[in-house]
mmCIF file of C-alpha atoms and ligand atoms in Angstrom:
data_model
loop_
_atom_site.group_PDB
_atom_site.id
_atom_site.type_symbol
_atom_site.label_atom_id
_atom_site.label_comp_id
_atom_site.label_asym_id
_atom_site.label_seq_id
_atom_site.Cartn_x
_atom_site.Cartn_y
_atom_site.Cartn_z
ATOM 1 C CA UNK A 34 37.196 71.499 3.527
ATOM 2 C CA UNK A 35 36.075 68.168 4.640
ATOM 3 C CA UNK A 36 38.678 65.697 6.145
ATOM 4 C CA UNK A 37 38.419 62.486 7.532
ATOM 5 C CA UNK A 38 36.496 63.186 10.467
ATOM 6 C CA UNK A 39 33.714 64.846 8.439
ATOM 7 C CA UNK A 40 33.274 62.456 5.547
ATOM 8 C CA UNK A 41 33.066 59.439 8.202
ATOM 9 C CA UNK A 42 30.204 61.289 9.718
ATOM 10 C CA UNK A 43 28.630 61.667 6.750
ATOM 11 C CA UNK A 44 29.201 57.562 6.087
ATOM 12 C CA UNK A 45 27.731 56.892 9.817
ATOM 13 C CA UNK A 46 24.601 58.582 8.886
ATOM 14 C CA UNK A 47 23.921 57.504 5.517
ATOM 15 C CA UNK A 48 24.709 53.678 5.847
ATOM 16 C CA UNK A 49 21.676 52.816 7.717
ATOM 17 C CA UNK A 50 19.956 54.528 5.264
ATOM 18 C CA UNK A 51 21.425 53.434 2.158
ATOM 19 C CA UNK A 52 22.372 49.813 2.951
ATOM 20 C CA UNK A 53 20.090 47.411 1.482
ATOM 21 C CA UNK A 54 18.343 50.215 -0.909
ATOM 22 C CA UNK A 55 18.001 50.579 -4.368
ATOM 23 C CA UNK A 56 18.699 53.638 -6.704
ATOM 24 C CA UNK A 57 15.385 53.832 -8.271
ATOM 25 C CA UNK A 58 16.080 56.982 -10.103
ATOM 26 C CA UNK A 59 19.488 59.729 -10.299
ATOM 27 C CA UNK A 60 19.531 63.156 -11.596
ATOM 28 C CA UNK A 61 22.962 64.323 -12.273
ATOM 29 C CA UNK A 62 22.349 68.213 -13.028
ATOM 30 C CA UNK A 63 25.873 69.115 -13.143
ATOM 31 C CA UNK A 64 28.623 67.649 -15.487
ATOM 32 C CA UNK A 65 31.406 68.749 -13.904
ATOM 33 C CA UNK A 66 30.481 66.060 -11.434
ATOM 34 C CA UNK A 67 31.154 63.049 -13.528
ATOM 35 C CA UNK A 68 33.569 64.493 -15.984
ATOM 36 C CA UNK A 69 35.029 63.320 -18.487
ATOM 37 C CA UNK A 70 31.819 61.571 -18.572
ATOM 38 C CA UNK A 71 28.579 62.427 -19.738
ATOM 39 C CA UNK A 72 26.292 62.900 -16.197
ATOM 40 C CA UNK A 73 23.455 61.446 -17.976
ATOM 41 C CA UNK A 74 25.153 58.375 -18.776
ATOM 42 C CA UNK A 75 26.602 57.916 -15.298
ATOM 43 C CA UNK A 76 22.698 58.664 -13.972
ATOM 44 C CA UNK A 77 21.485 55.773 -16.254
ATOM 45 C CA UNK A 78 23.892 53.453 -14.858
ATOM 46 C CA UNK A 79 23.459 54.208 -11.306
ATOM 47 C CA UNK A 80 19.803 53.489 -11.740
ATOM 48 C CA UNK A 81 18.387 50.138 -10.840
ATOM 49 C CA UNK A 82 22.064 49.479 -8.585
ATOM 50 C CA UNK A 83 21.198 48.334 -4.686
ATOM 51 C CA UNK A 84 23.927 49.424 -2.315
ATOM 52 C CA UNK A 85 25.589 46.672 -0.415
ATOM 53 C CA UNK A 86 27.397 48.780 1.953
ATOM 54 C CA UNK A 87 28.710 52.239 2.516
ATOM 55 C CA UNK A 88 32.596 52.427 3.230
ATOM 56 C CA UNK A 89 35.161 55.428 3.203
ATOM 57 C CA UNK A 90 38.964 55.344 2.419
ATOM 58 C CA UNK A 91 40.633 58.531 2.976
ATOM 59 C CA UNK A 92 38.303 61.192 2.349
ATOM 60 C CA UNK A 93 36.287 59.025 -0.207
ATOM 61 C CA UNK A 94 32.996 57.754 0.288
ATOM 62 C CA UNK A 95 32.505 54.788 -1.116
ATOM 63 C CA UNK A 96 29.072 53.375 -1.690
ATOM 64 C CA UNK A 97 29.689 49.306 -2.754
ATOM 65 C CA UNK A 98 26.557 47.720 -4.808
ATOM 66 C CA UNK A 99 26.065 44.415 -4.998
ATOM 67 C CA UNK A 100 26.736 44.041 -8.486
ATOM 68 C CA UNK A 101 30.338 44.783 -7.290
ATOM 69 C CA UNK A 102 30.783 48.382 -8.629
ATOM 70 C CA UNK A 103 31.439 51.278 -6.554
ATOM 71 C CA UNK A 104 30.257 55.333 -6.662
ATOM 72 C CA UNK A 105 32.802 56.888 -5.176
ATOM 73 C CA UNK A 106 31.820 60.449 -3.860
ATOM 74 C CA UNK A 107 34.661 63.019 -3.299
ATOM 75 C CA UNK A 108 33.328 66.435 -1.523
ATOM 76 C CA UNK A 109 36.533 68.500 -1.917
ATOM 77 C CA UNK A 110 35.548 72.183 -0.690
ATOM 78 C CA UNK A 111 32.027 72.378 -0.287
ATOM 79 C CA UNK A 112 30.448 69.360 -1.517
ATOM 80 C CA UNK A 113 27.569 67.934 1.042
ATOM 81 C CA UNK A 114 25.429 64.823 1.196
ATOM 82 C CA UNK A 115 21.888 65.081 2.571
ATOM 83 C CA UNK A 116 19.583 62.310 3.405
ATOM 84 C CA UNK A 117 15.549 63.570 3.401
ATOM 85 C CA UNK A 118 12.544 61.453 3.868
ATOM 86 C CA UNK A 119 10.307 61.388 0.826
ATOM 87 C CA UNK A 120 8.735 64.702 -0.354
ATOM 88 C CA UNK A 121 10.769 66.782 2.405
ATOM 89 C CA UNK A 122 14.089 68.006 0.554
ATOM 90 C CA UNK A 123 14.209 71.287 0.608
ATOM 91 C CA UNK A 124 15.091 73.501 -2.298
ATOM 92 C CA UNK A 125 18.328 74.506 -3.073
ATOM 93 C CA UNK A 126 20.109 76.443 -5.771
ATOM 94 C CA UNK A 127 23.762 74.360 -4.919
ATOM 95 C CA UNK A 128 22.235 70.698 -5.873
ATOM 96 C CA UNK A 129 23.463 69.072 -8.034
ATOM 97 C CA UNK A 130 22.495 65.675 -7.712
ATOM 98 C CA UNK A 131 19.750 63.827 -6.511
ATOM 99 C CA UNK A 132 19.485 60.000 -6.066
ATOM 100 C CA UNK A 133 15.863 58.632 -5.246
ATOM 101 C CA UNK A 134 15.847 55.063 -3.275
ATOM 102 C CA UNK A 135 13.383 52.386 -3.580
ATOM 103 C CA UNK A 136 11.879 53.497 0.013
ATOM 104 C CA UNK A 137 10.889 57.260 -1.898
ATOM 105 C CA UNK A 138 13.289 58.996 0.670
ATOM 106 C CA UNK A 139 15.963 61.100 -1.466
ATOM 107 C CA UNK A 140 20.143 61.784 -1.130
ATOM 108 C CA UNK A 141 20.793 65.258 -2.613
ATOM 109 C CA UNK A 142 24.315 65.935 -3.418
ATOM 110 C CA UNK A 143 25.138 70.131 -2.857
ATOM 111 C CA UNK A 144 28.177 71.560 -3.859
ATOM 112 C CA UNK A 145 28.827 75.691 -4.056
ATOM 113 C CA UNK A 146 32.324 75.486 -5.815
ATOM 114 C CA UNK A 147 31.895 72.370 -7.935
ATOM 115 C CA UNK A 148 35.108 70.715 -7.541
ATOM 116 C CA UNK A 149 33.255 67.489 -5.677
ATOM 117 C CA UNK A 150 33.482 64.500 -8.133
ATOM 118 C CA UNK A 151 31.387 60.875 -8.515
ATOM 119 C CA UNK A 152 32.760 58.297 -10.180
ATOM 120 C CA UNK A 153 31.492 54.866 -10.704
ATOM 121 C CA UNK A 154 34.260 52.039 -10.748
ATOM 122 C CA UNK A 155 33.949 48.905 -12.107
ATOM 123 C CA UNK A 156 34.771 46.064 -9.478
ATOM 124 C CA UNK A 157 38.462 45.430 -10.365
ATOM 125 C CA UNK A 158 39.126 48.865 -10.788
ATOM 126 C CA UNK A 159 38.824 49.894 -6.963
ATOM 127 C CA UNK A 160 41.353 48.662 -5.536
ATOM 128 C CA UNK A 161 44.308 50.122 -7.951
ATOM 129 C CA UNK A 162 42.375 53.621 -7.884
ATOM 130 C CA UNK A 163 43.497 53.409 -4.578
ATOM 131 C CA UNK A 164 46.867 52.076 -4.257
ATOM 132 C CA UNK A 165 48.035 54.739 -7.006
ATOM 133 C CA UNK A 166 46.669 57.648 -4.486
ATOM 134 C CA UNK A 167 46.383 56.588 -0.400
ATOM 135 C CA UNK A 168 48.286 55.366 1.935
ATOM 136 C CA UNK A 169 47.567 53.612 4.901
ATOM 137 C CA UNK A 170 43.821 54.610 6.923
ATOM 138 C CA UNK A 171 45.305 56.443 10.065
ATOM 139 C CA UNK A 172 42.534 55.300 12.583
ATOM 140 C CA UNK A 173 43.553 51.727 10.967
ATOM 141 C CA UNK A 174 45.794 48.975 12.072
ATOM 142 C CA UNK A 175 48.274 51.701 11.431
ATOM 143 C CA UNK A 176 51.332 51.317 13.787
ATOM 144 C CA UNK A 177 53.759 54.101 14.802
ATOM 145 C CA UNK A 178 56.474 51.964 12.675
ATOM 146 C CA UNK A 179 54.771 52.034 9.308
ATOM 147 C CA UNK A 180 54.373 55.461 10.188
ATOM 148 C CA UNK A 181 58.062 56.049 10.490
ATOM 149 C CA UNK A 182 58.313 54.053 7.140
ATOM 150 C CA UNK A 183 56.138 56.377 5.344
ATOM 151 C CA UNK A 184 58.221 59.431 6.665
ATOM 152 C CA UNK A 185 61.386 58.239 6.361
ATOM 153 C CA UNK A 186 63.905 59.824 4.258
ATOM 154 C CA UNK A 187 61.763 62.381 3.432
ATOM 155 C CA UNK A 188 63.208 66.304 2.965
ATOM 156 C CA UNK A 189 59.561 67.931 2.532
ATOM 157 C CA UNK A 190 58.134 70.012 5.464
ATOM 158 C CA UNK A 191 56.279 67.604 8.122
ATOM 159 C CA UNK A 192 53.204 69.241 7.494
ATOM 160 C CA UNK A 193 53.220 69.480 3.678
ATOM 161 C CA UNK A 194 53.991 65.286 4.237
ATOM 162 C CA UNK A 195 50.549 64.746 6.128
ATOM 163 C CA UNK A 196 48.742 66.808 3.612
ATOM 164 C CA UNK A 197 50.294 64.129 1.096
ATOM 165 C CA UNK A 198 47.444 61.487 0.690
ATOM 166 C CA UNK A 199 49.684 58.921 -0.214
ATOM 167 C CA UNK A 200 51.470 59.184 3.558
ATOM 168 C CA UNK A 201 48.396 58.912 5.364
ATOM 169 C CA UNK A 202 44.936 59.081 3.778
ATOM 170 C CA UNK A 203 42.537 61.534 4.876
ATOM 171 C CA UNK A 204 44.394 63.999 6.655
ATOM 172 C CA UNK A 205 43.785 67.473 5.620
ATOM 173 C CA UNK A 206 44.548 71.132 6.992
ATOM 174 C CA UNK A 207 42.668 71.377 10.340
ATOM 175 C CA UNK A 208 43.680 67.655 11.853
ATOM 176 C CA UNK A 209 47.377 68.224 10.451
ATOM 177 C CA UNK A 210 47.570 71.460 12.316
ATOM 178 C CA UNK A 211 46.072 70.141 15.433
ATOM 179 C CA UNK A 212 47.962 66.845 15.470
ATOM 180 C CA UNK A 213 51.080 68.659 15.050
ATOM 181 C CA UNK A 214 50.173 71.111 17.958
ATOM 182 C CA UNK A 215 49.043 67.743 20.044
ATOM 183 C CA UNK A 216 52.093 66.085 18.950
ATOM 184 C CA UNK A 217 54.628 69.262 19.886
ATOM 185 C CA UNK A 218 56.097 69.233 16.607
ATOM 186 C CA UNK A 219 56.700 72.018 14.226
ATOM 187 C CA UNK A 220 54.797 71.622 10.550
ATOM 188 C CA UNK A 221 58.241 72.847 8.819
ATOM 189 C CA UNK A 222 60.774 69.965 10.337
ATOM 190 C CA UNK A 223 61.839 67.882 7.774
ATOM 191 C CA UNK A 224 59.512 64.739 7.883
ATOM 192 C CA UNK A 225 62.304 62.592 7.639
ATOM 193 C CA UNK A 226 64.169 64.172 10.588
ATOM 194 C CA UNK A 227 61.708 62.733 13.665
ATOM 195 C CA UNK A 228 63.438 60.714 16.183
ATOM 196 C CA UNK A 229 61.198 57.242 17.056
ATOM 197 C CA UNK A 230 60.169 59.003 20.494
ATOM 198 C CA UNK A 231 58.831 62.107 17.872
ATOM 199 C CA UNK A 232 57.568 59.755 15.444
ATOM 200 C CA UNK A 233 55.543 57.390 18.580
ATOM 201 C CA UNK A 234 53.812 61.139 19.686
ATOM 202 C CA UNK A 235 52.907 62.098 16.179
ATOM 203 C CA UNK A 236 51.217 58.873 15.792
ATOM 204 C CA UNK A 237 48.833 58.864 18.985
ATOM 205 C CA UNK A 238 48.460 62.900 18.026
ATOM 206 C CA UNK A 239 47.219 62.148 14.590
ATOM 207 C CA UNK A 240 44.706 59.508 16.022
ATOM 208 C CA UNK A 241 43.347 61.669 18.845
ATOM 209 C CA UNK A 242 42.828 64.653 16.819
ATOM 210 C CA UNK A 243 40.943 61.840 13.931
ATOM 211 C CA UNK A 244 39.142 60.476 16.649
ATOM 212 C CA UNK A 245 37.966 63.913 18.282
ATOM 213 C CA UNK A 246 36.864 65.271 15.133
ATOM 214 C CA UNK A 247 34.626 62.047 14.534
ATOM 215 C CA UNK A 248 33.320 62.480 18.110
ATOM 216 C CA UNK A 249 32.103 65.944 17.415
ATOM 217 C CA UNK A 250 30.731 65.111 14.217
ATOM 218 C CA UNK A 251 33.761 67.292 12.367
ATOM 219 C CA UNK A 252 34.070 70.702 12.116
ATOM 220 C CA UNK A 253 31.875 73.304 10.205
ATOM 221 C CA UNK A 254 34.120 76.051 8.921
ATOM 222 C CA UNK A 255 31.413 77.439 6.165
ATOM 223 C CA UNK A 256 29.413 74.416 4.000
ATOM 224 C CA UNK A 257 30.008 71.054 5.934
ATOM 225 C CA UNK A 258 26.770 69.756 6.921
ATOM 226 C CA UNK A 259 26.404 65.959 7.934
ATOM 227 C CA UNK A 260 24.040 64.505 6.424
ATOM 228 C CA UNK A 261 20.789 65.129 8.459
ATOM 229 C CA UNK A 262 21.794 68.702 7.808
ATOM 230 C CA UNK A 263 23.223 69.974 10.851
ATOM 231 C CA UNK A 264 26.424 71.296 11.493
ATOM 232 C CA UNK A 265 29.746 69.832 13.490
ATOM 233 C CA UNK A 266 31.156 71.112 16.628
ATOM 234 C CA UNK A 267 35.001 70.257 16.263
ATOM 235 C CA UNK A 268 35.624 74.323 15.462
ATOM 236 C CA UNK A 269 34.559 74.937 18.623
ATOM 237 C CA UNK A 270 37.739 73.122 20.383
ATOM 238 C CA UNK A 271 40.569 74.102 17.988
ATOM 239 C CA UNK A 272 43.750 74.229 19.835
ATOM 240 C CA UNK A 273 45.422 75.538 16.844
ATOM 241 C CA UNK A 274 44.118 76.016 13.755
ATOM 242 C CA UNK A 275 42.743 79.428 12.932
ATOM 243 C CA UNK A 276 43.611 80.676 16.457
ATOM 244 C CA UNK A 277 46.306 82.952 15.308
ATOM 245 C CA UNK A 278 47.369 85.728 18.258
ATOM 246 C CA UNK A 279 44.748 83.455 21.084
ATOM 247 C CA UNK A 280 46.804 81.700 23.740
ATOM 248 C CA UNK A 281 48.208 78.238 23.468
ATOM 249 C CA UNK A 282 45.864 75.974 25.958
ATOM 250 C CA UNK A 283 49.045 74.665 26.817
ATOM 251 C CA UNK A 284 52.208 77.411 27.427
ATOM 252 C CA UNK A 285 49.871 80.935 26.853
ATOM 253 C CA UNK A 286 52.229 82.228 24.326
ATOM 254 C CA UNK A 287 50.198 83.554 21.407
ATOM 255 C CA UNK A 288 49.558 80.622 18.471
ATOM 256 C CA UNK A 289 51.246 81.726 15.077
ATOM 257 C CA UNK A 290 50.434 81.940 11.437
ATOM 258 C CA UNK A 291 52.432 80.879 8.457
ATOM 259 C CA UNK A 292 52.503 78.801 5.345
ATOM 260 C CA UNK A 293 53.350 75.597 4.395
ATOM 261 C CA UNK A 294 53.090 73.704 1.352
ATOM 262 C CA UNK A 295 50.592 76.724 0.110
ATOM 263 C CA UNK A 296 48.246 76.298 3.354
ATOM 264 C CA UNK A 297 47.702 78.568 6.225
ATOM 265 C CA UNK A 298 49.056 76.754 9.063
ATOM 266 C CA UNK A 299 49.126 77.610 12.708
ATOM 267 C CA UNK A 300 51.357 76.519 15.319
ATOM 268 C CA UNK A 301 52.635 77.804 19.254
ATOM 269 C CA UNK A 302 56.319 78.964 18.774
ATOM 270 C CA UNK A 303 56.587 77.801 22.487
ATOM 271 C CA UNK A 304 55.553 74.460 22.123
ATOM 272 C CA UNK A 305 56.156 73.740 18.324
ATOM 273 C CA UNK A 306 59.977 74.628 18.055
ATOM 274 C CA UNK A 307 62.080 74.665 14.819
ATOM 275 C CA UNK A 308 65.849 74.006 15.398
ATOM 276 C CA UNK A 309 67.426 76.169 12.791
ATOM 277 C CA UNK A 310 69.792 73.372 11.453
ATOM 278 C CA UNK A 311 66.430 71.675 10.794
ATOM 279 C CA UNK A 312 65.168 73.749 8.514
ATOM 280 C CA UNK A 313 64.585 72.701 4.954
ATOM 281 C CA UNK A 314 65.765 74.440 1.848
ATOM 282 C CA UNK A 315 63.171 76.762 0.421
ATOM 283 C CA UNK A 316 61.318 76.680 3.882
ATOM 284 C CA UNK A 317 57.435 76.383 3.432
ATOM 285 C CA UNK A 318 57.051 77.234 -0.615
ATOM 286 C CA UNK A 319 57.117 73.369 -2.000
ATOM 287 C CA UNK A 320 54.883 70.280 -0.861
ATOM 288 C CA UNK A 321 56.859 67.942 -2.925
ATOM 289 C CA UNK A 322 59.239 65.789 -1.580
ATOM 290 C CA UNK A 323 62.781 65.803 -2.943
ATOM 291 C CA UNK A 324 64.710 63.276 -4.444
ATOM 292 C CA UNK A 325 68.230 62.654 -4.407
ATOM 293 C CA UNK A 326 69.995 62.587 -7.379
HETATM 294 ZN ZN1 ZN B 33 52.687 76.471 23.379
#
């Protein structure tokens, strides 16, 4: 599933080919993409819009138009975007939408499992939309102190807190496991139990994991492709994610697998220890924060 590094990779490839271009014609073949809005209506609204900037917020690709409106694309599980010069778009049974640009090239949206979304927002809707859903950008000006504030008082397992997009925008299962391994923190530690040294380690590790992912153009496990159709290579360098039974790169102990917040979670049982007294109630079964009475 695409996380921040994968979406950022797509953004970097699409920005130079989209910026300044006009959406000449738009076809949206799948009503799930724009639900509850009619896909034909959304496609008509998009036609004629000229792209000012291709940005990213968390895992959302944000296509800002000169009109001030913005198209928010979320790839969810299996979505991908592909840019192709005029007439070179290969056939694809999983294609859900195509945007033809005013230079004749195409941007095609593919989605096998059809969980992705396209939302067209009016200028005044953009800020409240993200404020409700997303915490700070981990690669922006985020400080360790700000991260500590996001975790303070939370009893949810650390891994669940990292997956919560309101803690940090753009984290997902892969980079959460990689960051926790790097920071030597157990995924079930209560999020609010970290010392300031541990938060500082986590802060560095999160940013390092995401930067590594971007440098390798993301991780291709199944469906993810970059905007020119190639694969990322981060999957060749995982330290924890998906490595059950393989030796830890740091200490040689076999990597273990558990479930946290309903997600497969990989960690080193030697480097990432959980003090028994710290184990949260209902260990691993819930991703929600318990609020005090
Ligand atoms: Zn280890």
